[in-house]
Amino acid sequence: MVNGNQQLPDSWTWATVEDLSKNIQYGYTESANAEPVGPKFLRITDIQGGKVNWDAVPYCECSDDELGKYLLESGDIVFARTGATTGKSFLITNPPEAVFASYLIRLRLQEAINKKYFSYFLDSPDYWSQIMQVRKGSAQPGVNAAILAKLKVPVAPLPEQERILAKIEELFTQLESGTSALERVQAALRRYRASVLKAACEGKLLANRGTEDGNELPDGWQWTTVGELSQKIQYGTSEKADLDSSGVPVLRMGNIQEGQLDFSNLKYLPEDAPSVKDLILEHDDLIFNRTNSAELVGKTAVYKSNHPRATFASYLIRVKFADACIPDYISYYINSLHGRKYIASVVSQQVGQANVNGTKLANMPIPLPPLEEQHRIVAEVERLLSVARQVESAVEGALVRAARMRQAVLKSAFEGRL
């Protein structure tokens, strides 16, 4: 933690937030109003990814005296003082007429500190190490104005602040350029996966297959349904799971990711729970997510014998298939654009959640190739998606390194080593 005794370059000094501030002030206690009456009402939740979409910020009613007291100006810094976002800050630039909510603290800085230099400090490892040590409370952590006022800031002379700021922004521009390129690769990989699954389910993935107009099935293919191919369609357990890892893992909706089963973030049921025996997953069971948000409902994956022993929760459906089909092929179809289109056409909304029940899943049309061709399609899809996963893993690693480099730049900057 920064303690004010750390060696700083000559001409630098330690100051507290209070030393550098003209004013430290809690926000306005009022309710947001969707009607376009009064000033904008900035809340913690309106600050996302270091940005504020002012068009989406609600309004509030406020008197002239209150407006004068809580009005935001360029150069103000607002600071989240409670909850999971405690310590998050935002530099106000060119705001509309707006006030700030009570869960925010406003800092109005003196002229001796460059506002943007200070805002970068509020994103640095040295700042966050202080915040993590002074946060109060466990269920609802928070930092009040008195605690914020005592935080230590390494202050360079103003010309040096401006030089450091210019160097930070130069390096961050380079990092953001690289990060943007990596994010474009991620988007391209998502499109690539979608195109692979689409081609597979149209018979176009293998050489010399498919039809020219794409409206007819390839020779030897036939239309069927999930229900016609299945031996059993079964809902999961509704018993309450817990974190006792001595029990049986229970797969939930979050354990299906990108057509794969993810065995992290598990909950468990006791071995002797009534439903466990009949709901233990077996090799080639297809798992379908029947309830989720509209964009995620219908996520599907296939359980394999090399996976950990597990059961599955009530928001999932298990399908056991007859020998006429390869479950992986059916999973690829359900996850494809064609499968997603069917799901969107039959989904129902229940208390903010989208739902596709077992009957609707059973009625899903499936274009089925001959068994030998299914094997070849599955092998080719897995080969192509395996390459995509390797690239994606490398991209994710590079993004993590870029985030670390950003923190390393800030650490060097506020130790006088940039």
PDB file of N, CA and C in Angstrom, residues 99-177:
ATOM      1  N   VAL A  99     -26.654  16.759 -12.482  1.00  0.00           N
ATOM      2  CA  VAL A  99     -26.256  16.645 -11.081  1.00  0.00           C
ATOM      3  C   VAL A  99     -25.849  15.189 -10.842  1.00  0.00           C
ATOM      4  N   PHE A 100     -25.303  14.912  -9.663  1.00  0.00           N
ATOM      5  CA  PHE A 100     -24.794  13.573  -9.389  1.00  0.00           C
ATOM      6  C   PHE A 100     -25.493  12.987  -8.172  1.00  0.00           C
ATOM      7  N   ALA A 101     -25.677  11.664  -8.198  1.00  0.00           N
ATOM      8  CA  ALA A 101     -26.484  10.972  -7.194  1.00  0.00           C
ATOM      9  C   ALA A 101     -25.709  10.758  -5.898  1.00  0.00           C
ATOM     10  N   SER A 102     -26.434  10.391  -4.865  1.00  0.00           N
ATOM     11  CA  SER A 102     -25.877  10.336  -3.508  1.00  0.00           C
ATOM     12  C   SER A 102     -24.851   9.229  -3.308  1.00  0.00           C
ATOM     13  N   TYR A 103     -24.830   8.209  -4.154  1.00  0.00           N
ATOM     14  CA  TYR A 103     -23.837   7.157  -4.008  1.00  0.00           C
ATOM     15  C   TYR A 103     -22.515   7.522  -4.688  1.00  0.00           C
ATOM     16  N   LEU A 104     -22.443   8.746  -5.193  1.00  0.00           N
ATOM     17  CA  LEU A 104     -21.208   9.287  -5.755  1.00  0.00           C
ATOM     18  C   LEU A 104     -20.673  10.395  -4.844  1.00  0.00           C
ATOM     19  N   ILE A 105     -19.353  10.551  -4.840  1.00  0.00           N
ATOM     20  CA  ILE A 105     -18.696  11.690  -4.204  1.00  0.00           C
ATOM     21  C   ILE A 105     -18.034  12.499  -5.316  1.00  0.00           C
ATOM     22  N   ARG A 106     -18.205  13.815  -5.251  1.00  0.00           N
ATOM     23  CA  ARG A 106     -17.552  14.678  -6.248  1.00  0.00           C
ATOM     24  C   ARG A 106     -16.293  15.289  -5.642  1.00  0.00           C
ATOM     25  N   LEU A 107     -15.207  15.231  -6.426  1.00  0.00           N
ATOM     26  CA  LEU A 107     -13.984  15.954  -6.101  1.00  0.00           C
ATOM     27  C   LEU A 107     -13.869  17.126  -7.059  1.00  0.00           C
ATOM     28  N   ARG A 108     -13.697  18.309  -6.520  1.00  0.00           N
ATOM     29  CA  ARG A 108     -13.408  19.478  -7.344  1.00  0.00           C
ATOM     30  C   ARG A 108     -11.993  19.915  -6.972  1.00  0.00           C
ATOM     31  N   LEU A 109     -11.075  19.797  -7.935  1.00  0.00           N
ATOM     32  CA  LEU A 109      -9.643  19.899  -7.654  1.00  0.00           C
ATOM     33  C   LEU A 109      -9.121  21.325  -7.740  1.00  0.00           C
ATOM     34  N   GLN A 110      -8.004  21.559  -7.036  1.00  0.00           N
ATOM     35  CA  GLN A 110      -7.308  22.831  -7.115  1.00  0.00           C
ATOM     36  C   GLN A 110      -6.511  22.921  -8.414  1.00  0.00           C
ATOM     37  N   GLU A 111      -6.032  24.121  -8.708  1.00  0.00           N
ATOM     38  CA  GLU A 111      -5.319  24.354  -9.965  1.00  0.00           C
ATOM     39  C   GLU A 111      -3.930  23.730  -9.964  1.00  0.00           C
ATOM     40  N   ALA A 112      -3.399  23.388  -8.799  1.00  0.00           N
ATOM     41  CA  ALA A 112      -2.037  22.845  -8.718  1.00  0.00           C
ATOM     42  C   ALA A 112      -1.944  21.418  -9.241  1.00  0.00           C
ATOM     43  N   ILE A 113      -3.086  20.806  -9.544  1.00  0.00           N
ATOM     44  CA  ILE A 113      -3.081  19.428 -10.032  1.00  0.00           C
ATOM     45  C   ILE A 113      -3.799  19.354 -11.373  1.00  0.00           C
ATOM     46  N   ASN A 114      -3.156  18.726 -12.338  1.00  0.00           N
ATOM     47  CA  ASN A 114      -3.780  18.501 -13.639  1.00  0.00           C
ATOM     48  C   ASN A 114      -4.895  17.470 -13.464  1.00  0.00           C
ATOM     49  N   LYS A 115      -6.104  17.820 -13.874  1.00  0.00           N
ATOM     50  CA  LYS A 115      -7.261  16.968 -13.621  1.00  0.00           C
ATOM     51  C   LYS A 115      -7.112  15.591 -14.268  1.00  0.00           C
ATOM     52  N   LYS A 116      -6.575  15.559 -15.469  1.00  0.00           N
ATOM     53  CA  LYS A 116      -6.455  14.275 -16.151  1.00  0.00           C
ATOM     54  C   LYS A 116      -5.324  13.444 -15.548  1.00  0.00           C
ATOM     55  N   TYR A 117      -4.245  14.096 -15.145  1.00  0.00           N
ATOM     56  CA  TYR A 117      -3.157  13.420 -14.430  1.00  0.00           C
ATOM     57  C   TYR A 117      -3.733  12.751 -13.183  1.00  0.00           C
ATOM     58  N   PHE A 118      -4.534  13.490 -12.433  1.00  0.00           N
ATOM     59  CA  PHE A 118      -5.142  12.952 -11.218  1.00  0.00           C
ATOM     60  C   PHE A 118      -6.095  11.803 -11.548  1.00  0.00           C
ATOM     61  N   SER A 119      -6.867  11.931 -12.620  1.00  0.00           N
ATOM     62  CA  SER A 119      -7.821  10.868 -12.964  1.00  0.00           C
ATOM     63  C   SER A 119      -7.105   9.588 -13.355  1.00  0.00           C
ATOM     64  N   TYR A 120      -5.923   9.717 -13.989  1.00  0.00           N
ATOM     65  CA  TYR A 120      -5.142   8.520 -14.295  1.00  0.00           C
ATOM     66  C   TYR A 120      -4.614   7.886 -13.009  1.00  0.00           C
ATOM     67  N   PHE A 121      -4.239   8.713 -12.032  1.00  0.00           N
ATOM     68  CA  PHE A 121      -3.805   8.136 -10.750  1.00  0.00           C
ATOM     69  C   PHE A 121      -4.918   7.289 -10.153  1.00  0.00           C
ATOM     70  N   LEU A 122      -6.181   7.707 -10.315  1.00  0.00           N
ATOM     71  CA  LEU A 122      -7.308   6.963  -9.764  1.00  0.00           C
ATOM     72  C   LEU A 122      -7.587   5.658 -10.503  1.00  0.00           C
ATOM     73  N   ASP A 123      -6.761   5.339 -11.484  1.00  0.00           N
ATOM     74  CA  ASP A 123      -6.850   4.043 -12.164  1.00  0.00           C
ATOM     75  C   ASP A 123      -5.575   3.231 -11.965  1.00  0.00           C
ATOM     76  N   SER A 124      -4.642   3.743 -11.172  1.00  0.00           N
ATOM     77  CA  SER A 124      -3.324   3.127 -11.042  1.00  0.00           C
ATOM     78  C   SER A 124      -3.293   2.061  -9.960  1.00  0.00           C
ATOM     79  N   PRO A 125      -2.323   1.135 -10.020  1.00  0.00           N
ATOM     80  CA  PRO A 125      -2.197   0.118  -8.968  1.00  0.00           C
ATOM     81  C   PRO A 125      -1.982   0.726  -7.586  1.00  0.00           C
ATOM     82  N   ASP A 126      -1.218   1.837  -7.499  1.00  0.00           N
ATOM     83  CA  ASP A 126      -0.971   2.452  -6.195  1.00  0.00           C
ATOM     84  C   ASP A 126      -2.268   2.962  -5.567  1.00  0.00           C
ATOM     85  N   TYR A 127      -3.128   3.551  -6.373  1.00  0.00           N
ATOM     86  CA  TYR A 127      -4.426   4.009  -5.866  1.00  0.00           C
ATOM     87  C   TYR A 127      -5.275   2.826  -5.418  1.00  0.00           C
ATOM     88  N   TRP A 128      -5.382   1.798  -6.254  1.00  0.00           N
ATOM     89  CA  TRP A 128      -6.265   0.679  -5.934  1.00  0.00           C
ATOM     90  C   TRP A 128      -5.770  -0.107  -4.733  1.00  0.00           C
ATOM     91  N   SER A 129      -4.448  -0.146  -4.508  1.00  0.00           N
ATOM     92  CA  SER A 129      -3.954  -0.818  -3.310  1.00  0.00           C
ATOM     93  C   SER A 129      -4.429  -0.095  -2.060  1.00  0.00           C
ATOM     94  N   GLN A 130      -4.518   1.234  -2.120  1.00  0.00           N
ATOM     95  CA  GLN A 130      -5.056   1.986  -0.987  1.00  0.00           C
ATOM     96  C   GLN A 130      -6.549   1.720  -0.803  1.00  0.00           C
ATOM     97  N   ILE A 131      -7.284   1.747  -1.899  1.00  0.00           N
ATOM     98  CA  ILE A 131      -8.731   1.530  -1.824  1.00  0.00           C
ATOM     99  C   ILE A 131      -9.056   0.159  -1.229  1.00  0.00           C
ATOM    100  N   MET A 132      -8.334  -0.872  -1.667  1.00  0.00           N
ATOM    101  CA  MET A 132      -8.645  -2.220  -1.196  1.00  0.00           C
ATOM    102  C   MET A 132      -8.380  -2.368   0.294  1.00  0.00           C
ATOM    103  N   GLN A 133      -7.478  -1.573   0.843  1.00  0.00           N
ATOM    104  CA  GLN A 133      -7.178  -1.673   2.270  1.00  0.00           C
ATOM    105  C   GLN A 133      -8.103  -0.826   3.137  1.00  0.00           C
ATOM    106  N   VAL A 134      -8.752   0.161   2.556  1.00  0.00           N
ATOM    107  CA  VAL A 134      -9.593   1.027   3.389  1.00  0.00           C
ATOM    108  C   VAL A 134     -11.086   0.805   3.168  1.00  0.00           C
ATOM    109  N   ARG A 135     -11.453  -0.032   2.205  1.00  0.00           N
ATOM    110  CA  ARG A 135     -12.875  -0.311   2.002  1.00  0.00           C
ATOM    111  C   ARG A 135     -13.482  -0.876   3.275  1.00  0.00           C
ATOM    112  N   LYS A 136     -14.641  -0.392   3.647  1.00  0.00           N
ATOM    113  CA  LYS A 136     -15.297  -0.808   4.875  1.00  0.00           C
ATOM    114  C   LYS A 136     -16.484  -1.703   4.554  1.00  0.00           C
ATOM    115  N   GLY A 137     -16.699  -2.714   5.385  1.00  0.00           N
ATOM    116  CA  GLY A 137     -17.866  -3.569   5.212  1.00  0.00           C
ATOM    117  C   GLY A 137     -17.563  -4.719   4.278  1.00  0.00           C
ATOM    118  N   SER A 138     -18.267  -5.825   4.430  1.00  0.00           N
ATOM    119  CA  SER A 138     -18.049  -6.999   3.587  1.00  0.00           C
ATOM    120  C   SER A 138     -19.195  -7.198   2.612  1.00  0.00           C
ATOM    121  N   ALA A 139     -20.447  -7.210   3.118  1.00  0.00           N
ATOM    122  CA  ALA A 139     -21.585  -7.409   2.224  1.00  0.00           C
ATOM    123  C   ALA A 139     -21.771  -6.216   1.302  1.00  0.00           C
ATOM    124  N   GLN A 140     -21.534  -5.014   1.799  1.00  0.00           N
ATOM    125  CA  GLN A 140     -21.697  -3.796   1.009  1.00  0.00           C
ATOM    126  C   GLN A 140     -20.510  -2.880   1.301  1.00  0.00           C
ATOM    127  N   PRO A 141     -19.353  -3.147   0.688  1.00  0.00           N
ATOM    128  CA  PRO A 141     -18.173  -2.349   0.975  1.00  0.00           C
ATOM    129  C   PRO A 141     -18.372  -0.899   0.543  1.00  0.00           C
ATOM    130  N   GLY A 142     -17.661  -0.001   1.209  1.00  0.00           N
ATOM    131  CA  GLY A 142     -17.785   1.410   0.863  1.00  0.00           C
ATOM    132  C   GLY A 142     -16.627   2.223   1.395  1.00  0.00           C
ATOM    133  N   VAL A 143     -16.491   3.433   0.859  1.00  0.00           N
ATOM    134  CA  VAL A 143     -15.469   4.389   1.288  1.00  0.00           C
ATOM    135  C   VAL A 143     -16.148   5.741   1.422  1.00  0.00           C
ATOM    136  N   ASN A 144     -16.092   6.327   2.607  1.00  0.00           N
ATOM    137  CA  ASN A 144     -16.747   7.618   2.789  1.00  0.00           C
ATOM    138  C   ASN A 144     -15.812   8.772   2.442  1.00  0.00           C
ATOM    139  N   ALA A 145     -16.329   9.988   2.529  1.00  0.00           N
ATOM    140  CA  ALA A 145     -15.561  11.166   2.128  1.00  0.00           C
ATOM    141  C   ALA A 145     -14.340  11.369   3.006  1.00  0.00           C
ATOM    142  N   ALA A 146     -14.465  11.071   4.307  1.00  0.00           N
ATOM    143  CA  ALA A 146     -13.327  11.250   5.217  1.00  0.00           C
ATOM    144  C   ALA A 146     -12.181  10.315   4.853  1.00  0.00           C
ATOM    145  N   ILE A 147     -12.510   9.077   4.493  1.00  0.00           N
ATOM    146  CA  ILE A 147     -11.470   8.128   4.083  1.00  0.00           C
ATOM    147  C   ILE A 147     -10.858   8.550   2.755  1.00  0.00           C
ATOM    148  N   LEU A 148     -11.700   8.922   1.811  1.00  0.00           N
ATOM    149  CA  LEU A 148     -11.206   9.376   0.511  1.00  0.00           C
ATOM    150  C   LEU A 148     -10.250  10.551   0.670  1.00  0.00           C
ATOM    151  N   ALA A 149     -10.576  11.471   1.559  1.00  0.00           N
ATOM    152  CA  ALA A 149      -9.758  12.678   1.748  1.00  0.00           C
ATOM    153  C   ALA A 149      -8.342  12.352   2.179  1.00  0.00           C
ATOM    154  N   LYS A 150      -8.139  11.225   2.865  1.00  0.00           N
ATOM    155  CA  LYS A 150      -6.831  10.889   3.422  1.00  0.00           C
ATOM    156  C   LYS A 150      -5.963  10.063   2.474  1.00  0.00           C
ATOM    157  N   LEU A 151      -6.489   9.648   1.339  1.00  0.00           N
ATOM    158  CA  LEU A 151      -5.681   8.871   0.394  1.00  0.00           C
ATOM    159  C   LEU A 151      -4.495   9.691  -0.089  1.00  0.00           C
ATOM    160  N   LYS A 152      -3.351   9.002  -0.284  1.00  0.00           N
ATOM    161  CA  LYS A 152      -2.103   9.668  -0.655  1.00  0.00           C
ATOM    162  C   LYS A 152      -1.923   9.699  -2.174  1.00  0.00           C
ATOM    163  N   VAL A 153      -1.449  10.820  -2.681  1.00  0.00           N
ATOM    164  CA  VAL A 153      -1.233  11.014  -4.115  1.00  0.00           C
ATOM    165  C   VAL A 153       0.193  11.523  -4.333  1.00  0.00           C
ATOM    166  N   PRO A 154       0.984  10.881  -5.218  1.00  0.00           N
ATOM    167  CA  PRO A 154       2.307  11.413  -5.548  1.00  0.00           C
ATOM    168  C   PRO A 154       2.158  12.550  -6.561  1.00  0.00           C
ATOM    169  N   VAL A 155       2.629  13.732  -6.214  1.00  0.00           N
ATOM    170  CA  VAL A 155       2.388  14.913  -7.036  1.00  0.00           C
ATOM    171  C   VAL A 155       3.699  15.437  -7.611  1.00  0.00           C
ATOM    172  N   ALA A 156       3.772  15.443  -8.921  1.00  0.00           N
ATOM    173  CA  ALA A 156       4.915  16.043  -9.612  1.00  0.00           C
ATOM    174  C   ALA A 156       4.647  17.525  -9.838  1.00  0.00           C
ATOM    175  N   PRO A 157       5.689  18.334 -10.114  1.00  0.00           N
ATOM    176  CA  PRO A 157       5.444  19.724 -10.507  1.00  0.00           C
ATOM    177  C   PRO A 157       4.535  19.762 -11.736  1.00  0.00           C
ATOM    178  N   LEU A 158       3.774  20.822 -11.869  1.00  0.00           N
ATOM    179  CA  LEU A 158       2.761  20.889 -12.924  1.00  0.00           C
ATOM    180  C   LEU A 158       3.324  20.630 -14.322  1.00  0.00           C
ATOM    181  N   PRO A 159       4.484  21.224 -14.715  1.00  0.00           N
ATOM    182  CA  PRO A 159       5.020  20.913 -16.045  1.00  0.00           C
ATOM    183  C   PRO A 159       5.338  19.417 -16.199  1.00  0.00           C
ATOM    184  N   GLU A 160       5.828  18.800 -15.107  1.00  0.00           N
ATOM    185  CA  GLU A 160       6.125  17.369 -15.148  1.00  0.00           C
ATOM    186  C   GLU A 160       4.847  16.547 -15.251  1.00  0.00           C
ATOM    187  N   GLN A 161       3.786  16.992 -14.581  1.00  0.00           N
ATOM    188  CA  GLN A 161       2.491  16.313 -14.717  1.00  0.00           C
ATOM    189  C   GLN A 161       2.053  16.288 -16.182  1.00  0.00           C
ATOM    190  N   GLU A 162       2.220  17.415 -16.858  1.00  0.00           N
ATOM    191  CA  GLU A 162       1.795  17.506 -18.256  1.00  0.00           C
ATOM    192  C   GLU A 162       2.654  16.618 -19.147  1.00  0.00           C
ATOM    193  N   ARG A 163       3.961  16.527 -18.849  1.00  0.00           N
ATOM    194  CA  ARG A 163       4.830  15.641 -19.625  1.00  0.00           C
ATOM    195  C   ARG A 163       4.439  14.183 -19.405  1.00  0.00           C
ATOM    196  N   ILE A 164       4.206  13.811 -18.145  1.00  0.00           N
ATOM    197  CA  ILE A 164       3.802  12.439 -17.822  1.00  0.00           C
ATOM    198  C   ILE A 164       2.470  12.107 -18.491  1.00  0.00           C
ATOM    199  N   LEU A 165       1.540  13.055 -18.431  1.00  0.00           N
ATOM    200  CA  LEU A 165       0.234  12.851 -19.051  1.00  0.00           C
ATOM    201  C   LEU A 165       0.382  12.591 -20.546  1.00  0.00           C
ATOM    202  N   ALA A 166       1.223  13.377 -21.216  1.00  0.00           N
ATOM    203  CA  ALA A 166       1.426  13.192 -22.649  1.00  0.00           C
ATOM    204  C   ALA A 166       2.011  11.811 -22.951  1.00  0.00           C
ATOM    205  N   LYS A 167       2.947  11.346 -22.094  1.00  0.00           N
ATOM    206  CA  LYS A 167       3.565  10.045 -22.315  1.00  0.00           C
ATOM    207  C   LYS A 167       2.568   8.916 -22.069  1.00  0.00           C
ATOM    208  N   ILE A 168       1.763   9.042 -20.998  1.00  0.00           N
ATOM    209  CA  ILE A 168       0.725   8.036 -20.738  1.00  0.00           C
ATOM    210  C   ILE A 168      -0.198   7.916 -21.945  1.00  0.00           C
ATOM    211  N   GLU A 169      -0.650   9.045 -22.458  1.00  0.00           N
ATOM    212  CA  GLU A 169      -1.618   8.998 -23.560  1.00  0.00           C
ATOM    213  C   GLU A 169      -0.978   8.481 -24.845  1.00  0.00           C
ATOM    214  N   GLU A 170       0.305   8.768 -25.039  1.00  0.00           N
ATOM    215  CA  GLU A 170       1.010   8.203 -26.205  1.00  0.00           C
ATOM    216  C   GLU A 170       1.043   6.676 -26.118  1.00  0.00           C
ATOM    217  N   LEU A 171       1.428   6.161 -24.941  1.00  0.00           N
ATOM    218  CA  LEU A 171       1.516   4.708 -24.773  1.00  0.00           C
ATOM    219  C   LEU A 171       0.138   4.061 -24.799  1.00  0.00           C
ATOM    220  N   PHE A 172      -0.846   4.722 -24.200  1.00  0.00           N
ATOM    221  CA  PHE A 172      -2.198   4.164 -24.195  1.00  0.00           C
ATOM    222  C   PHE A 172      -2.794   4.139 -25.599  1.00  0.00           C
ATOM    223  N   THR A 173      -2.463   5.125 -26.420  1.00  0.00           N
ATOM    224  CA  THR A 173      -2.934   5.114 -27.806  1.00  0.00           C
ATOM    225  C   THR A 173      -2.413   3.888 -28.537  1.00  0.00           C
ATOM    226  N   GLN A 174      -1.142   3.568 -28.302  1.00  0.00           N
ATOM    227  CA  GLN A 174      -0.564   2.372 -28.928  1.00  0.00           C
ATOM    228  C   GLN A 174      -1.236   1.105 -28.405  1.00  0.00           C
ATOM    229  N   LEU A 175      -1.439   1.048 -27.073  1.00  0.00           N
ATOM    230  CA  LEU A 175      -2.090  -0.128 -26.499  1.00  0.00           C
ATOM    231  C   LEU A 175      -3.522  -0.284 -27.005  1.00  0.00           C
ATOM    232  N   GLU A 176      -4.253   0.827 -27.079  1.00  0.00           N
ATOM    233  CA  GLU A 176      -5.647   0.767 -27.523  1.00  0.00           C
ATOM    234  C   GLU A 176      -5.754   0.369 -28.985  1.00  0.00           C
ATOM    235  N   SER A 177      -4.758   0.771 -29.781  1.00  0.00           N
ATOM    236  CA  SER A 177      -4.740   0.351 -31.178  1.00  0.00           C
ATOM    237  C   SER A 177      -4.580  -1.164 -31.275  1.00  0.00           C
TER     238      SER A 177
END
